Tab-separated table of C-alpha atoms and ligand atoms in Angstrom:
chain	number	residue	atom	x	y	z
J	1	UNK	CA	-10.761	-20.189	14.460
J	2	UNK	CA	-11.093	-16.526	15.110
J	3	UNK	CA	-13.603	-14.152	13.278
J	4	UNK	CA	-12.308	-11.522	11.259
J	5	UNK	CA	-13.907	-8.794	13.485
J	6	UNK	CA	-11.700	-10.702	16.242
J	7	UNK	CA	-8.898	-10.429	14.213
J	8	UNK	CA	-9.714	-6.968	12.943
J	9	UNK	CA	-9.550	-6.049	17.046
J	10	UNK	CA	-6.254	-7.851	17.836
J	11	UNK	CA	-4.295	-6.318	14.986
J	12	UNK	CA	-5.585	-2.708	15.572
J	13	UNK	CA	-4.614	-3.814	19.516
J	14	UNK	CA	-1.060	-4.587	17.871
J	15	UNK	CA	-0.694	-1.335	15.986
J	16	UNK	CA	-1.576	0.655	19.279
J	17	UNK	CA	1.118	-1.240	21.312
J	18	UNK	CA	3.594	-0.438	18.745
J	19	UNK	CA	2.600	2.782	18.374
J	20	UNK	CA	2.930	3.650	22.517
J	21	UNK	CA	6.160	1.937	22.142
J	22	UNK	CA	7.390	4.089	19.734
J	23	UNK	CA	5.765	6.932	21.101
J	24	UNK	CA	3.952	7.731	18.303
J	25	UNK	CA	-0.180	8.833	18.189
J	26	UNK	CA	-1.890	5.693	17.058
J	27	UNK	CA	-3.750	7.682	14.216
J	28	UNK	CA	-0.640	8.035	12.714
J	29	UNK	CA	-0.635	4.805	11.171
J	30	UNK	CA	-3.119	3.481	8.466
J	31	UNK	CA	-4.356	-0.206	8.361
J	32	UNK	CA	-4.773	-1.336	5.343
J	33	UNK	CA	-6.516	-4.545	5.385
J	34	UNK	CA	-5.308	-7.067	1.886
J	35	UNK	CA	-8.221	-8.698	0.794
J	36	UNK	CA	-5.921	-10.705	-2.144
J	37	UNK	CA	-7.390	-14.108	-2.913
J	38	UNK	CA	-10.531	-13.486	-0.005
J	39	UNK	CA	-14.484	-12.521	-1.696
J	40	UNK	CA	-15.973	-9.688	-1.074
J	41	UNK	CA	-17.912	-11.294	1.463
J	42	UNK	CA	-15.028	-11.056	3.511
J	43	UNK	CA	-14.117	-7.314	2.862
J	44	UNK	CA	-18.020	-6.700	3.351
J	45	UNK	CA	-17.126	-7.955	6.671
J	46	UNK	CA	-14.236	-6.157	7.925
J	47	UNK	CA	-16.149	-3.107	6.481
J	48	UNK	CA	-18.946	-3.969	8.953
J	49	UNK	CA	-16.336	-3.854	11.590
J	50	UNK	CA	-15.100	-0.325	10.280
J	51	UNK	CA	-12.643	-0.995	8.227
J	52	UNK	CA	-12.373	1.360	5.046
J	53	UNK	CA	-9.354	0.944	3.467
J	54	UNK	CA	-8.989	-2.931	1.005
J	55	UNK	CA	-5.447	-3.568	-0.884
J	56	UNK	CA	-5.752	-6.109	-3.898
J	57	UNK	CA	-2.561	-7.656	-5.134
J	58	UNK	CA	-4.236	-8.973	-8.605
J	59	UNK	CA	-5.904	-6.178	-11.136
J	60	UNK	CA	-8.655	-8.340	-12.169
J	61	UNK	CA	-9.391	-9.615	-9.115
J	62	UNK	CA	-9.800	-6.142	-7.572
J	63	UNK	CA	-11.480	-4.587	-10.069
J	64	UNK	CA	-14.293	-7.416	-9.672
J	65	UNK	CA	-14.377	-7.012	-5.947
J	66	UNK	CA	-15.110	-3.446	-6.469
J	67	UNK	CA	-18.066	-3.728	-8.946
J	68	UNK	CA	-19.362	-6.835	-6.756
J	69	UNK	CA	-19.501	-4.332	-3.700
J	70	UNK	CA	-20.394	-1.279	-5.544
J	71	UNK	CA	-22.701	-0.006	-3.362
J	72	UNK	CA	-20.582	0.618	-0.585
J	73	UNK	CA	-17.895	2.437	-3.227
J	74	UNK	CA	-18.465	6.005	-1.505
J	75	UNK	CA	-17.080	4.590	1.828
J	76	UNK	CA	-14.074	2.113	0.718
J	77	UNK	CA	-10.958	3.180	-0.567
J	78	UNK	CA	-9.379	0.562	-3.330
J	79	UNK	CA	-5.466	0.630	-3.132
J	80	UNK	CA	-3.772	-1.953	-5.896
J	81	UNK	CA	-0.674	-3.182	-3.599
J	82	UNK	CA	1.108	-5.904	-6.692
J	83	UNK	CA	2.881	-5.699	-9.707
J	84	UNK	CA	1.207	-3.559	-12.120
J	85	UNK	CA	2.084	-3.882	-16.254
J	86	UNK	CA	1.334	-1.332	-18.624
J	87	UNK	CA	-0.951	-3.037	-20.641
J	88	UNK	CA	-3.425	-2.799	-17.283
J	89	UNK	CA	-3.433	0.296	-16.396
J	90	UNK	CA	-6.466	1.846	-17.880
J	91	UNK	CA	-8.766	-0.364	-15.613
J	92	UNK	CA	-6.782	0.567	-12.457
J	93	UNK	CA	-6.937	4.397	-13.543
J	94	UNK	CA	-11.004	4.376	-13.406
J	95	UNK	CA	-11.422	1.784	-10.825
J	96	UNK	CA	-8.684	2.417	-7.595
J	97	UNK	CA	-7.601	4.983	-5.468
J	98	UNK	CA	-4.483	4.227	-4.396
J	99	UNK	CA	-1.934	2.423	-6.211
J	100	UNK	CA	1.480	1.073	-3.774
J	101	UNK	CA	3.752	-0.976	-6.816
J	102	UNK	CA	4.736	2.067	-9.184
J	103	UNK	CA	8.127	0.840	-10.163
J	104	UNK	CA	8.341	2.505	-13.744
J	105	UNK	CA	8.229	6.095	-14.801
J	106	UNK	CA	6.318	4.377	-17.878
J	107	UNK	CA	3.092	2.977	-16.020
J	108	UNK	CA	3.122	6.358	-13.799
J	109	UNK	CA	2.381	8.306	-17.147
J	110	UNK	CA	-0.047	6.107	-18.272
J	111	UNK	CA	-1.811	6.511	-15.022
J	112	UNK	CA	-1.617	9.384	-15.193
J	113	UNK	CA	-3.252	10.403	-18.909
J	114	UNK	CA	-5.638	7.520	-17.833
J	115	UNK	CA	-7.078	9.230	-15.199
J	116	UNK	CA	-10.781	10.085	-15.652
J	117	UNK	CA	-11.133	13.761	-15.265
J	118	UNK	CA	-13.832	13.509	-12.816
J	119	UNK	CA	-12.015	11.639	-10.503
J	120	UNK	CA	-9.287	13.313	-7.554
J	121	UNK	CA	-6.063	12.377	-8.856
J	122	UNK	CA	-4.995	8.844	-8.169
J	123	UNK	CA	-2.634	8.550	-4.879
J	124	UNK	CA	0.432	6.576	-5.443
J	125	UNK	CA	3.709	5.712	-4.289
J	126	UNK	CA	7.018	4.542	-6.047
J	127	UNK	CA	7.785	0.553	-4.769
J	128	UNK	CA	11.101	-0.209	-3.758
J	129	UNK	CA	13.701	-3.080	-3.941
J	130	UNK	CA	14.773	-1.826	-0.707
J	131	UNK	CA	16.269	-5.580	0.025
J	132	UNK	CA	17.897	-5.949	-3.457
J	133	UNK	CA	16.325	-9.009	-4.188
J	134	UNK	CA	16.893	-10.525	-7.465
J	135	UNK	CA	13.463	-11.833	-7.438
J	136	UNK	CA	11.399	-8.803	-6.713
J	137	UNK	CA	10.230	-5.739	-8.633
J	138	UNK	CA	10.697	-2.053	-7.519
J	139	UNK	CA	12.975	1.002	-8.441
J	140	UNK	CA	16.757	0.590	-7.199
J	141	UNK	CA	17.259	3.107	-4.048
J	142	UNK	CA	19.497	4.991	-6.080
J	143	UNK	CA	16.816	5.492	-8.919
J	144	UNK	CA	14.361	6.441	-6.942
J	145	UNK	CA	14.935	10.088	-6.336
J	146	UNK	CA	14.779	10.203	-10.191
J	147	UNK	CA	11.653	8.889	-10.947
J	148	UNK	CA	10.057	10.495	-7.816
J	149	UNK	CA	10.933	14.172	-9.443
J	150	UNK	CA	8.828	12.651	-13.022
J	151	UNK	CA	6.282	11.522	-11.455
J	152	UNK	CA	5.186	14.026	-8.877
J	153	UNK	CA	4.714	16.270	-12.100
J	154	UNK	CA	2.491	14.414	-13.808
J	155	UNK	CA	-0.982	16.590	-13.267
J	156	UNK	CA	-3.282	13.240	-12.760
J	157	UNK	CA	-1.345	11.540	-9.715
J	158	UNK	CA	-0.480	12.538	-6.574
J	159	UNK	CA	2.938	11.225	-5.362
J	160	UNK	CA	2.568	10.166	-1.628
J	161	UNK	CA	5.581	8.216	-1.183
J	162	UNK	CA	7.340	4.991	-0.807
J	163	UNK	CA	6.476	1.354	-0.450
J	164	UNK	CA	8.855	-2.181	0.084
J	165	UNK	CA	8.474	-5.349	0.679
J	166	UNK	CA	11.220	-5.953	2.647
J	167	UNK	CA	12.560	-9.781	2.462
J	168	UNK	CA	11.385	-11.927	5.705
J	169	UNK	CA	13.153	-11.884	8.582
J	170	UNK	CA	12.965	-13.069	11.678
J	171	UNK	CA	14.379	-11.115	14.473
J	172	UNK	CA	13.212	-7.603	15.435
J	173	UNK	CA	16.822	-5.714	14.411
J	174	UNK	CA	16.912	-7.361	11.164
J	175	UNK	CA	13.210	-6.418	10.312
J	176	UNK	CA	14.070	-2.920	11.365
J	177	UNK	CA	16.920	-2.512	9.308
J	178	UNK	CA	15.270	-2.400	5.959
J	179	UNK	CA	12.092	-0.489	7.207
J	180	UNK	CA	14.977	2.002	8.251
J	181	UNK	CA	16.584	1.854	4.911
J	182	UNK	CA	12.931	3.442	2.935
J	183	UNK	CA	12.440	6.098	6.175
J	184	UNK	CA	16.074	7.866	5.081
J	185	UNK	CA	15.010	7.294	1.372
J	186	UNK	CA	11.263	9.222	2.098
J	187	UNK	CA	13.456	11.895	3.909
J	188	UNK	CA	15.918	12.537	1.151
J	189	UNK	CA	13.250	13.033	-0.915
J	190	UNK	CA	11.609	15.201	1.471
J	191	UNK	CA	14.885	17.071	1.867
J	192	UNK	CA	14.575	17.844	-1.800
J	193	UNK	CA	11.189	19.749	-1.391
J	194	UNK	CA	9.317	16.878	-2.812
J	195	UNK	CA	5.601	16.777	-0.648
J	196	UNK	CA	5.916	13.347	0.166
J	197	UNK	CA	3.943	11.727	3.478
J	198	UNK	CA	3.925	8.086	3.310
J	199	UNK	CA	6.191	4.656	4.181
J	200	UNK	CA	3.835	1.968	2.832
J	201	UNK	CA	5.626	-1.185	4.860
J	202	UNK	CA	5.049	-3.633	7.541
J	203	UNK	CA	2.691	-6.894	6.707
J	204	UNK	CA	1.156	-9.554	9.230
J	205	UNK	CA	5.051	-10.762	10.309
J	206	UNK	CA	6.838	-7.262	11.024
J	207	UNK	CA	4.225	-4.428	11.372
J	208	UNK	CA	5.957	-4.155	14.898
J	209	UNK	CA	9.558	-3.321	13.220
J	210	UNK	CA	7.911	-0.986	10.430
J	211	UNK	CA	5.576	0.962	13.021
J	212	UNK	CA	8.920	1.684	14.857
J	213	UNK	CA	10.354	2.942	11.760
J	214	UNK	CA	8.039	5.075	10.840
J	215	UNK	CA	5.634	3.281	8.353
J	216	UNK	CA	1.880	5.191	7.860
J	217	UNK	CA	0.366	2.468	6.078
J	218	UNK	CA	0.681	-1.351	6.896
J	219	UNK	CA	-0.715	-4.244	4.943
J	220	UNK	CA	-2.126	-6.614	6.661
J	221	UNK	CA	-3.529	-9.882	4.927
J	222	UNK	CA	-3.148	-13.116	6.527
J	223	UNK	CA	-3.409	-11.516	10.112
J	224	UNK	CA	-7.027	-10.774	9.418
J	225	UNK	CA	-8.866	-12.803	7.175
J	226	UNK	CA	-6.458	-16.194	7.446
J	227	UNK	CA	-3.985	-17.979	5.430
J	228	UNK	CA	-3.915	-17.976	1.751
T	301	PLP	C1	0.001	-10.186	0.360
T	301	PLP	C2	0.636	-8.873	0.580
T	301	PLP	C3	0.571	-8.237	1.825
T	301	PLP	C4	-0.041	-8.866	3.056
T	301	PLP	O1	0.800	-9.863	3.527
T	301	PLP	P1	0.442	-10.715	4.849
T	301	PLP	O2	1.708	-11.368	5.202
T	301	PLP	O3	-0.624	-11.682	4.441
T	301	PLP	O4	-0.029	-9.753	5.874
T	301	PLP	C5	1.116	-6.975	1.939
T	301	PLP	N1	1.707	-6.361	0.887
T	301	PLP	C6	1.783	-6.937	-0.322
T	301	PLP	C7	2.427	-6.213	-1.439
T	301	PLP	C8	1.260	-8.222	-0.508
T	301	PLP	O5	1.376	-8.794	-1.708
């Protein structure tokens, strides 16, 4: 079985060949590296091998990763990529940087009075049922350009941008098509003056389809530390 540093290597090697494909600059995309259901052992790990950037799914679980590798806090950033309820908030206000899975204008304004002062404001973006799915959470496409207006005024968040989870697929055009869909939402938005940078999408399966659409940020789990 491969290492995680040799996994580490083959998915960065994967994000560069999409990026030359779609001619865009390889720094233009983000890995974020989803350390769900792994130890910190692991993320201590792909840290070694210069990764910076961890996505949790679960709030507990994250927030006991970060105290178990607290002394490399300065030089990780925490992003909380699952479904977040209001009653949990407070712990991912002091303890992440980043949170993906905003789907309520409630939980954004809890984050946001949650905040601890001393801290830069936290960076979030609004998730998206961009596949209608019955079965998944995230804003409705058309309420998102609602929500984004709330929450990009609320003084202790910063409003980055979108995220999906598109449903699997398995050809390129029909992976495309819903990374597509959250690209023209981010630019409507954009259109609208909102300062908006980021298209959180593209997992171990179809970071190929989302690099072409334009994601920043992909999440990649099972590509580099195994199955789950
Ligand atoms: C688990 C998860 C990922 C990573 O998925 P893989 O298929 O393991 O790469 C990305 N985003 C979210 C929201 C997840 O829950």
């Amino acid at each position: 079985m491969a290492t995680i540093p040799e996994n580490i290597q083959q998915v960065r090697a994967r994000i560069a060949a999409a990026c030359a494909g779609a001619q865009r600059p390889v720094q233009s995309v983000t890995l974020l590296c989803v350390s769900k259901t792994f130890g910190a052992e692991a993320v201590r790990e792909a840290h070694a091998a210069g990764e910076r950037r961890f996505g949790e799914n679960y709030v507990q679980e994250g927030v006991d990763k970060v105290a178990a590798l607290a002394d490399l806090r300065g030089d990780i950033e925490w992003h909380l990529i699952g479904p977040l309820q209001s009653n949990k908030t407070r712990v991912v206000a002091e303890h992440f940087d980043w949170v993906h899975s905003v789907d309520r204008l409630k939980v954004a304004q809890r984050l946001s009075e949650q905040r601890p002062a001393h801290l830069p404001p936290l960076q979030v973006c609004l998730q998206v049922n961009i596949s209608a799915q019955a079965s998944k959470s995230g804003l409705a496409p058309q309420e998102v350009a609602g929500v984004a207006r709330e929450v990009a005024a609320l003084p202790g968040l910063k409003l980055r941008g979108l995220m999906a989870i598109p449903e699997p697929a398995g050809d390129l055009d029909s992976q495309r098509r819903p990374h597509a869909a959250l690209r023209q939402l981010l630019g409507e938005l954009q259109r609208e003056g909102l300062d908006v940078d980021t298209l959180s999408m593209g997992m171990s399966a179809d970071l190929e389809a989302a690099v072409m659409e334009g994601a920043t940020i992909v999440r990649v789990g099972t590509a580099i530390f195994g199955g789950r």
